[in-house]
Short mmCIF file of C-alpha atoms and ligand atoms in Angstrom, two decimals:
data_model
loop_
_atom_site.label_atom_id
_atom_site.label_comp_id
_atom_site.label_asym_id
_atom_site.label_seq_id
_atom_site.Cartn_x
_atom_site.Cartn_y
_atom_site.Cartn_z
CA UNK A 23 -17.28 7.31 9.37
CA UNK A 24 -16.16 8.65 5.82
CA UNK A 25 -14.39 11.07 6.40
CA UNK A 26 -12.33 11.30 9.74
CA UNK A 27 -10.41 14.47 8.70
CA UNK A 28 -13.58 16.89 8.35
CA UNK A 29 -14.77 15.36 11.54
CA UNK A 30 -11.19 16.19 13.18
CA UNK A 31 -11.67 19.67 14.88
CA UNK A 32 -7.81 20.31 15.00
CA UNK A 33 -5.32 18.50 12.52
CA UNK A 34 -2.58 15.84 14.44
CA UNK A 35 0.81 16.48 13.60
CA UNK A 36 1.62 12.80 13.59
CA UNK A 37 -0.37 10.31 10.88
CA UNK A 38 0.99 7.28 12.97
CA UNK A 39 2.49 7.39 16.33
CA UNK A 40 3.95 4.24 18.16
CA UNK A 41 5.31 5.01 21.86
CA UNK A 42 7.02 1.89 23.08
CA UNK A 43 5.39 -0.82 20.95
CA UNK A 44 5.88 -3.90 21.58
CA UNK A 45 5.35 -7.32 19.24
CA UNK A 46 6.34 -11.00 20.38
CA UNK A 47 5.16 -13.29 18.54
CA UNK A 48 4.26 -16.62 20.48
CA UNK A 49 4.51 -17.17 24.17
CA UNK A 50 6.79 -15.03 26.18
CA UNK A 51 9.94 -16.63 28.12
CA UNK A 52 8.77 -19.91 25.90
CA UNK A 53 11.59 -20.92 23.41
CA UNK A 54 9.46 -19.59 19.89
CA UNK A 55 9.04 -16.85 21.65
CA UNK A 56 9.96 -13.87 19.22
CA UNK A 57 10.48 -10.23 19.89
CA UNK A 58 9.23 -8.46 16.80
CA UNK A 59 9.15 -4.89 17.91
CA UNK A 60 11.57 -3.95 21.00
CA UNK A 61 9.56 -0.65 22.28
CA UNK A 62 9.42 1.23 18.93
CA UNK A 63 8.93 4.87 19.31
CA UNK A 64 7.79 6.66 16.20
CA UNK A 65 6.20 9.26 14.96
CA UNK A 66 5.39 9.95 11.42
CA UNK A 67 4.65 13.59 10.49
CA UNK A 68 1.18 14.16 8.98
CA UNK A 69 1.65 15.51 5.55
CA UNK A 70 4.83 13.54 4.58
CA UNK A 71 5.58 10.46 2.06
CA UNK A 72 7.45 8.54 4.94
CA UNK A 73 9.42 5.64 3.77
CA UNK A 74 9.58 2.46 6.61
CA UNK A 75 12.96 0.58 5.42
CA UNK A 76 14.62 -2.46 6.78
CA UNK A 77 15.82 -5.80 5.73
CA UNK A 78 13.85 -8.51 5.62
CA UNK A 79 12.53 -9.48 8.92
CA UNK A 80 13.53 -5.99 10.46
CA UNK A 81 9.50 -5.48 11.89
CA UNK A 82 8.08 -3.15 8.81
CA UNK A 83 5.32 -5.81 8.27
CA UNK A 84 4.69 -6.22 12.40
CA UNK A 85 4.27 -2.29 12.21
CA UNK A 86 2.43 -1.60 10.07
CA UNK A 87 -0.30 -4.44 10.66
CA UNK A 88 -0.72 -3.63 14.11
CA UNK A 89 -1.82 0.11 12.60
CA UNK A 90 -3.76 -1.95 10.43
CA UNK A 91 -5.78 -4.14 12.97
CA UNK A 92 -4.36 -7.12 12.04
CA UNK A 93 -1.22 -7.87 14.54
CA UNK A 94 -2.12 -7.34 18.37
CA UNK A 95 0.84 -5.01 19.98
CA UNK A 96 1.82 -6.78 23.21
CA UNK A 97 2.59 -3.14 24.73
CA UNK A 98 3.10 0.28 24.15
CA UNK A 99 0.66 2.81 22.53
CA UNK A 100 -0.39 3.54 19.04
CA UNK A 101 -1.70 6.15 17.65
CA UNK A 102 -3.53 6.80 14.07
CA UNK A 103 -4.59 10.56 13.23
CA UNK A 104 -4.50 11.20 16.67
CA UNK A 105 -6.42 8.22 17.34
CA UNK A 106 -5.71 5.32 19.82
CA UNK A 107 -5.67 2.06 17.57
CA UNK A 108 -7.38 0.09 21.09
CA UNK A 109 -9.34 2.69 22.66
CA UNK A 110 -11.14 4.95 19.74
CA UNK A 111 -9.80 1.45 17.01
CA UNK A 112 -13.32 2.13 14.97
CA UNK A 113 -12.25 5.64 14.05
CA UNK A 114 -8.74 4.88 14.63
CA UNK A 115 -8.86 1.88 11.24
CA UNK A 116 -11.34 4.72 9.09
CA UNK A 117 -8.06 6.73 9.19
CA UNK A 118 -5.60 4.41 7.30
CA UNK A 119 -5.60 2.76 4.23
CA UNK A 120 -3.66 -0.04 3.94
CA UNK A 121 -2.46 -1.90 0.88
CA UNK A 122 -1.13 -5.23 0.91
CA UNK A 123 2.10 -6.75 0.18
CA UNK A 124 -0.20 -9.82 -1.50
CA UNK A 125 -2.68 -9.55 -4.39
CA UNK A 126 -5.46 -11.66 -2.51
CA UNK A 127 -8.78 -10.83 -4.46
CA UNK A 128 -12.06 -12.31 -4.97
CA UNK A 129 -11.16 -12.94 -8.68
CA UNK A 130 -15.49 -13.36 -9.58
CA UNK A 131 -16.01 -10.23 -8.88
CA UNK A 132 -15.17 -6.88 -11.51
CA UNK A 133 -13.22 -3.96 -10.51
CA UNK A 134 -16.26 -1.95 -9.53
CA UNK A 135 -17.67 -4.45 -7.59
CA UNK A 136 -14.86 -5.21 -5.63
CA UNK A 137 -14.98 -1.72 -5.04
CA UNK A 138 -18.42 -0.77 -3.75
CA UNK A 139 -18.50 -4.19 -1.65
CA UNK A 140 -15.48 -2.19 -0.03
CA UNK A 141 -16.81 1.06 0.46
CA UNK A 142 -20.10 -0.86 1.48
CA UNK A 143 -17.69 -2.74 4.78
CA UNK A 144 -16.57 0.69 5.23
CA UNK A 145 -20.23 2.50 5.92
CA UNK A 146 -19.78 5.35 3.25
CA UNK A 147 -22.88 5.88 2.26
CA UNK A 148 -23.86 5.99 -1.59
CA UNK A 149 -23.70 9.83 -2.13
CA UNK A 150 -20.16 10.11 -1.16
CA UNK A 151 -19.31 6.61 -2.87
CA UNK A 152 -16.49 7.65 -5.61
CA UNK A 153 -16.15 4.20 -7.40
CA UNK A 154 -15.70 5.39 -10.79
CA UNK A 155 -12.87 8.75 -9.92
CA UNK A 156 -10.86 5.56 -8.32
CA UNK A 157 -10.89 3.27 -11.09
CA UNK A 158 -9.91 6.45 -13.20
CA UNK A 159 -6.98 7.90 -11.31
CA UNK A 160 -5.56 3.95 -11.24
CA UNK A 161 -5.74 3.58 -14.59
CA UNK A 162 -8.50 0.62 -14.34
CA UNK A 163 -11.37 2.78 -16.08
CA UNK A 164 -11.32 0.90 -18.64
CA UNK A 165 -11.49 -2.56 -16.73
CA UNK A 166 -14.48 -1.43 -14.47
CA UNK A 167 -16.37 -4.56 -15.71
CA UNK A 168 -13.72 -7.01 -16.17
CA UNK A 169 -13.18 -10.15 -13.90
CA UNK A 170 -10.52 -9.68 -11.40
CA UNK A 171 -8.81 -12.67 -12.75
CA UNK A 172 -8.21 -11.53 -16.02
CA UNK A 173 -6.10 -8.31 -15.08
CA UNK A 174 -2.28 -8.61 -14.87
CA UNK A 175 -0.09 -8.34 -11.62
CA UNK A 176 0.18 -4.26 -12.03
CA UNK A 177 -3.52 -4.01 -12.54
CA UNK A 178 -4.99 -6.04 -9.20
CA UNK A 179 -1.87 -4.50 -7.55
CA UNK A 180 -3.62 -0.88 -9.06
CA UNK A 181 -6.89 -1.77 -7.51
CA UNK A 182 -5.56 -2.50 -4.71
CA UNK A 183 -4.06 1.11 -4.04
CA UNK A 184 -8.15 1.61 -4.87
CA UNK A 185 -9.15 -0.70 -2.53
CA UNK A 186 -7.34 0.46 0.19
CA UNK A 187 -8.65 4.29 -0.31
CA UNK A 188 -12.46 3.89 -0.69
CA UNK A 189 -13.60 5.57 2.47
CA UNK A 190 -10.58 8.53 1.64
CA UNK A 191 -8.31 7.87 4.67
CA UNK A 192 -5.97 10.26 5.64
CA UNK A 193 -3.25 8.21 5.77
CA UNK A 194 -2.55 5.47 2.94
CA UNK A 195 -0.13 2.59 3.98
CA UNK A 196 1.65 0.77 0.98
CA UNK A 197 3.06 -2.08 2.55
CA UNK A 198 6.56 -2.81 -0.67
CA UNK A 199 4.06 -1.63 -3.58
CA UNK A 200 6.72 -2.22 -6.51
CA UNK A 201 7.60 -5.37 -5.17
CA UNK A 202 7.86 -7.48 -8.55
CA UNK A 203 6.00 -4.55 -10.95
CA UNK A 204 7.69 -3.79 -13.85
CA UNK A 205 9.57 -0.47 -14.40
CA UNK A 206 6.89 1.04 -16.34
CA UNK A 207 3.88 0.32 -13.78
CA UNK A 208 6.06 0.99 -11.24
CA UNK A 209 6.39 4.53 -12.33
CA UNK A 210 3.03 4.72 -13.00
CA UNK A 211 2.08 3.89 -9.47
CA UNK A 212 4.92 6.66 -8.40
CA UNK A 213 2.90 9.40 -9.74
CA UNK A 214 0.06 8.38 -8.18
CA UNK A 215 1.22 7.99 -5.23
CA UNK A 216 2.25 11.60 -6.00
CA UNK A 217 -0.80 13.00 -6.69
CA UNK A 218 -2.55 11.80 -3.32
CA UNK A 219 0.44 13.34 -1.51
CA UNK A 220 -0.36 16.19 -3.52
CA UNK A 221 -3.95 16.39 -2.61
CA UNK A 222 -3.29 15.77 1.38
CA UNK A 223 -3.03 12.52 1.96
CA UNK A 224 -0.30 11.18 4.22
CA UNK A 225 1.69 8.54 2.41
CA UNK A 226 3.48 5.27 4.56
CA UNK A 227 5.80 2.94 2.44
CA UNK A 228 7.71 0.04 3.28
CA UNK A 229 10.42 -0.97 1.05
CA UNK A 230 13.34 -2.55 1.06
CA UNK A 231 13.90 -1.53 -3.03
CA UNK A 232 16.10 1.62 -1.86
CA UNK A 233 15.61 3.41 -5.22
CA UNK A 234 11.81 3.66 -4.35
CA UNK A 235 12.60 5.15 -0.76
CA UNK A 236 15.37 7.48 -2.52
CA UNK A 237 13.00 8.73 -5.21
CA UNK A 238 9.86 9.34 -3.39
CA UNK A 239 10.26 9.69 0.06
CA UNK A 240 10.93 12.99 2.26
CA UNK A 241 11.31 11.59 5.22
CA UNK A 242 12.48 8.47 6.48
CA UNK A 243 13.05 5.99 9.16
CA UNK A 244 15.26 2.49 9.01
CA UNK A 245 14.31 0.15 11.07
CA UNK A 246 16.60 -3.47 12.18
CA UNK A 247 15.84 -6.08 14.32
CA UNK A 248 12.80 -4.64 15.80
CA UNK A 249 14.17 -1.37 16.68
CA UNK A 250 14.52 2.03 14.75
CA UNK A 251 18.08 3.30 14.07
CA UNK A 252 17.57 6.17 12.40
CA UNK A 253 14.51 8.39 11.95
CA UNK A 254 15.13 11.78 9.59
CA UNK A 255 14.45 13.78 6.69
CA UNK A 256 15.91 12.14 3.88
CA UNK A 257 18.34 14.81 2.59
CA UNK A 258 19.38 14.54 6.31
CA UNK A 259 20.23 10.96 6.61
CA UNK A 260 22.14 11.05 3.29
CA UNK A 261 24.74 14.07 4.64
CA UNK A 262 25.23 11.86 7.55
CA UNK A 263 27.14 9.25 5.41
CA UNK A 264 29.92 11.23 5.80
CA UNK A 265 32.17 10.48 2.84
CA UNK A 266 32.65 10.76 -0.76
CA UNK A 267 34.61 9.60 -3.63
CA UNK A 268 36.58 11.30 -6.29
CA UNK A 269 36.55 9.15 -9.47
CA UNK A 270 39.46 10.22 -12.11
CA UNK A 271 39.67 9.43 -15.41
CA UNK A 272 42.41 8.83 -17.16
CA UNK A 273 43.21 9.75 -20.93
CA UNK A 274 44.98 5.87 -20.83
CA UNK A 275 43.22 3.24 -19.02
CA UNK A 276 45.65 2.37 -15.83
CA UNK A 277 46.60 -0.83 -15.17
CA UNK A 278 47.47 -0.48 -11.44
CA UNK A 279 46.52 2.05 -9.21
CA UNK A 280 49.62 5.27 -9.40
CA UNK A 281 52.19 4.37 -6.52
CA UNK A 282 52.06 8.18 -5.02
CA UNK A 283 47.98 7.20 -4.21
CA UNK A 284 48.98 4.62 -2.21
CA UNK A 285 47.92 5.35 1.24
CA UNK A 286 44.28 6.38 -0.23
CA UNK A 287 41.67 4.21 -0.33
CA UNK A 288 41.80 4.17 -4.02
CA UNK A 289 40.65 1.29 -6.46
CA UNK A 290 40.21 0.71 -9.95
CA UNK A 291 37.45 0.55 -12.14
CA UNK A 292 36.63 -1.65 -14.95
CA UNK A 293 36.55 1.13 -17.47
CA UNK A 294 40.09 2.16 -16.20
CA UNK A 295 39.07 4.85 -14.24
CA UNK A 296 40.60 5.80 -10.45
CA UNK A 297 37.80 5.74 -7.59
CA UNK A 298 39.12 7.52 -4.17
CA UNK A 299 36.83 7.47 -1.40
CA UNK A 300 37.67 9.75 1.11
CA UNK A 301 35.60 11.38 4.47
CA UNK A 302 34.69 14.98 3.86
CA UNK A 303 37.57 17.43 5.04
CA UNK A 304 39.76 14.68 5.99
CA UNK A 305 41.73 14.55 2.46
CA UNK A 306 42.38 17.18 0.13
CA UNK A 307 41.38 16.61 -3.66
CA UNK A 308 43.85 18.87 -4.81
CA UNK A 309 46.90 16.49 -3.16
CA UNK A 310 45.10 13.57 -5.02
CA UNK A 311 45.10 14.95 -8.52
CA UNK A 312 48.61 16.32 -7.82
CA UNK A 313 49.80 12.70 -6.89
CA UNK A 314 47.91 11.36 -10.04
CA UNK A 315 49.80 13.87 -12.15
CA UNK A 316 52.80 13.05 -10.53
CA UNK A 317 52.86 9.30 -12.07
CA UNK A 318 52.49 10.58 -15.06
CA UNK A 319 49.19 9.75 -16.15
CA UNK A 320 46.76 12.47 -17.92
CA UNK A 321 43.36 13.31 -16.62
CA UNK A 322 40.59 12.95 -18.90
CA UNK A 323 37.36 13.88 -16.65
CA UNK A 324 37.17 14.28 -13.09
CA UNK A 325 33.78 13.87 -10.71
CA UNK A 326 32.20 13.54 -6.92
CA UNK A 327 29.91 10.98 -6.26
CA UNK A 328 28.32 11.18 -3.25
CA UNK A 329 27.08 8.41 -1.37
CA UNK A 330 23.13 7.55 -1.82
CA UNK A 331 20.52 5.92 0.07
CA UNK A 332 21.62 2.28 -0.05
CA UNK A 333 25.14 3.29 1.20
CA UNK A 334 23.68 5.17 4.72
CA UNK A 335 21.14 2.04 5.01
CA UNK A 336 24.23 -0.77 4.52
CA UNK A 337 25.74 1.16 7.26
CA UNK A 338 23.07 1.63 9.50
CA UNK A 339 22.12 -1.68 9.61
CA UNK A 340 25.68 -3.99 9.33
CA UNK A 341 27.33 -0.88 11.49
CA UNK A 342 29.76 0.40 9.31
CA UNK A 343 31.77 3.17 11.00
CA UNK A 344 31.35 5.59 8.29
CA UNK A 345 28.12 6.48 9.15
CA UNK A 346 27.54 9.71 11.66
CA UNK A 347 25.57 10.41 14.86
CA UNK A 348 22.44 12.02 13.97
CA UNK A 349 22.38 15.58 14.77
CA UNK A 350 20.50 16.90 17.20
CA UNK A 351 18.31 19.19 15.81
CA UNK A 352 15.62 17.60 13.83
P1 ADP B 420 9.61 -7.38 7.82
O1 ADP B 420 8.25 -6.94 7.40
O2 ADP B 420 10.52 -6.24 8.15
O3 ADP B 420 10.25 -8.35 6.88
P2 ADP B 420 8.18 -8.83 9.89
O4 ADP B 420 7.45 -7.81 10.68
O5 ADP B 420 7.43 -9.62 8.89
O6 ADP B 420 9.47 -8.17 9.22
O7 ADP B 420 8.87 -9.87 10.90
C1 ADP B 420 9.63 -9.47 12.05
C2 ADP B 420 10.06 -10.71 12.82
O8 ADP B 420 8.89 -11.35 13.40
C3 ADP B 420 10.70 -11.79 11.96
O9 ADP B 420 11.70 -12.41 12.72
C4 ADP B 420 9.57 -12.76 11.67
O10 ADP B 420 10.06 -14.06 11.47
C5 ADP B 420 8.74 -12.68 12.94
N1 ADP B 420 7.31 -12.92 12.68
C6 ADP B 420 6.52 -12.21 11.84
N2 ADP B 420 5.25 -12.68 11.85
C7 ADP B 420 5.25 -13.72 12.72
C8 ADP B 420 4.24 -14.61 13.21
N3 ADP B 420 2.99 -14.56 12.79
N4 ADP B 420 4.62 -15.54 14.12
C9 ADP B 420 5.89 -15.63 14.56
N5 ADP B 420 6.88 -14.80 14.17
C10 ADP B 420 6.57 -13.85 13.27
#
């Protein structure tokens, strides 16, 4: 039961795969009734750090814990290493890892306790137990005997990535991992995050912190309202935001934006500078800084900024129209 991959004659390309999965919570056709998931198909590549976004409510949690074991689909299929989560679920749950949004631990116990109990509800047998490598690569080596309860936030939330990997799944779920860590521990848990990417393990985030998703994440999928509207590589789903903005600025602060700009969408900054947003071969830069000239004013510095992950989400899911179509060929 340790180690599903070795025992895996032929590697799945999907880690997870959901083919129209269904959640509603409560009694159908009653009034609480409540469509979670609305047929959900999705497949997550094996190999990738896949980042599940949505706002709050979208269905990440409902996802994920039905991969988990701990949310009942109402329909559909779903699939873990290749494995069907109702009709192979003991293998399928010794493939995933999942880490919880809540620190809920048995504060009596020590790190390495809390550890081998784990690998102990797991089956893996003593010889192939790696207690002590965990504690190590979360930075808890030095807590091995220390009661749960005295550890800070970032440390249980540390053992918990341990937890969650005892019996070396190949996929590792963290369901918003930063979610109130500090900068420093949230970099920390970054890189190691990093390194079991590195070392083969699939890697399934939930976030709604877009910087996270941005920084770490090669592929991703946004889900809203219990459906997914976009599913891509990440580089991907940022060139589909198709528009950019040309920021000027100005050897004098302006005070109003020049009068020849007019019919751009152009706005003002607070340090004075000139911000023109403008869809990609629609406008020509050269007629903007020719207007700005024009009034007079003297250019300073110029630069692109191109839109980033929060802009293509804010579209996606309040349907701005400056978001493309995916393309076809992904
Ligand atoms: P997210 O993780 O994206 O915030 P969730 O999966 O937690 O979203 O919730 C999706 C929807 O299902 C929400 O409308 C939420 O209120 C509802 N929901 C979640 N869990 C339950 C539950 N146990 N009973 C009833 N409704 C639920």
């Amino acid at each position: 039961m340790s180690s599903v991959s070795s025992a895996s004659k032929s590697l799945p390309d999907y880690a997870l795969e959901a083919r129209g999965l269904r959640k509603i919570y409560g009694t159908a056709g009653s009034g609480t009734a409540k469509e979670a998931l609305k047929g959900v198909d999705l497949q997550i590549p094996r190999g990738s750090i896949f980042g599940l976004l949505g706002p709050n409510g979208a269905g990440k949690s409902t996802f994920i814990n039905i991969f988990a074991g701990l949310v009942k689909k109402t329909e559909g299929e779903a699939r873990t290493w290749g494995l069907d989560i109702t009709t192979q679920s003991r293998r399928a749950r010794a493939a995933i890892g999942v880490v919880p949004q809540e620190i809920n631990m048995d504060v009596f116990f020590t790190p390495y306790e809390i550890l081998e109990l784990m690998a102990g509800f797991y089956g893996v047998p003593q010889a192939e137990r790696r207690t002590d490598e965990l504690l190590d690569a979360v930075g808890l080596a030095d807590k091995r005997n220390a009661y749960v309860r005295q550890l800070s936030g970032g440390m249980k939330r540390r053992l918990l990535v341990a937890k969650a990997m005892v019996h070396n799944p190949p996929v590792l779920v963290l369901d918003e991992p930063t979610a109130g860590v500090d900068i420093e521990l949230r970099r920390q848990l970054w890189d190691y995050v990093r390194e079991l990417h590195a070392r083969g393990t699939t890697i399934v985030l939930t976030t709604h912190y877009l910087e996270e998703a941005q920084e770490l994440c090669d592929q991703i999928a946004i889900i809203n309202q219990g459906e997914v509207v976009a599913c891509e590589p990440k580089e991907k789903l940022l060139q589909r935001m198709d528009r950019k903005t040309l920021v000027i600025q100005p050897v004098e602060a302006l005070s109003a934006i020049p009068e020849g700009l007019s019919g751009f969408d152009a706005s003002l900054r607070e340090d004075g500078g000139l911000a023109i947003t403008y869809r990609k071969g629609e406008a020509s830069v050269a007629e903007m800084i020719e207007r700005f000239r024009a009034s007079g004013s003297r250019i300073d510095d110029l630069r692109t900024e191109e839109p980033n992950l929060e802009d293509v989400f804010l579209a996606l899911t309040y349907n701005n129209p400056d978001v493309q179509p995916p393309t076809q060929d992904r």
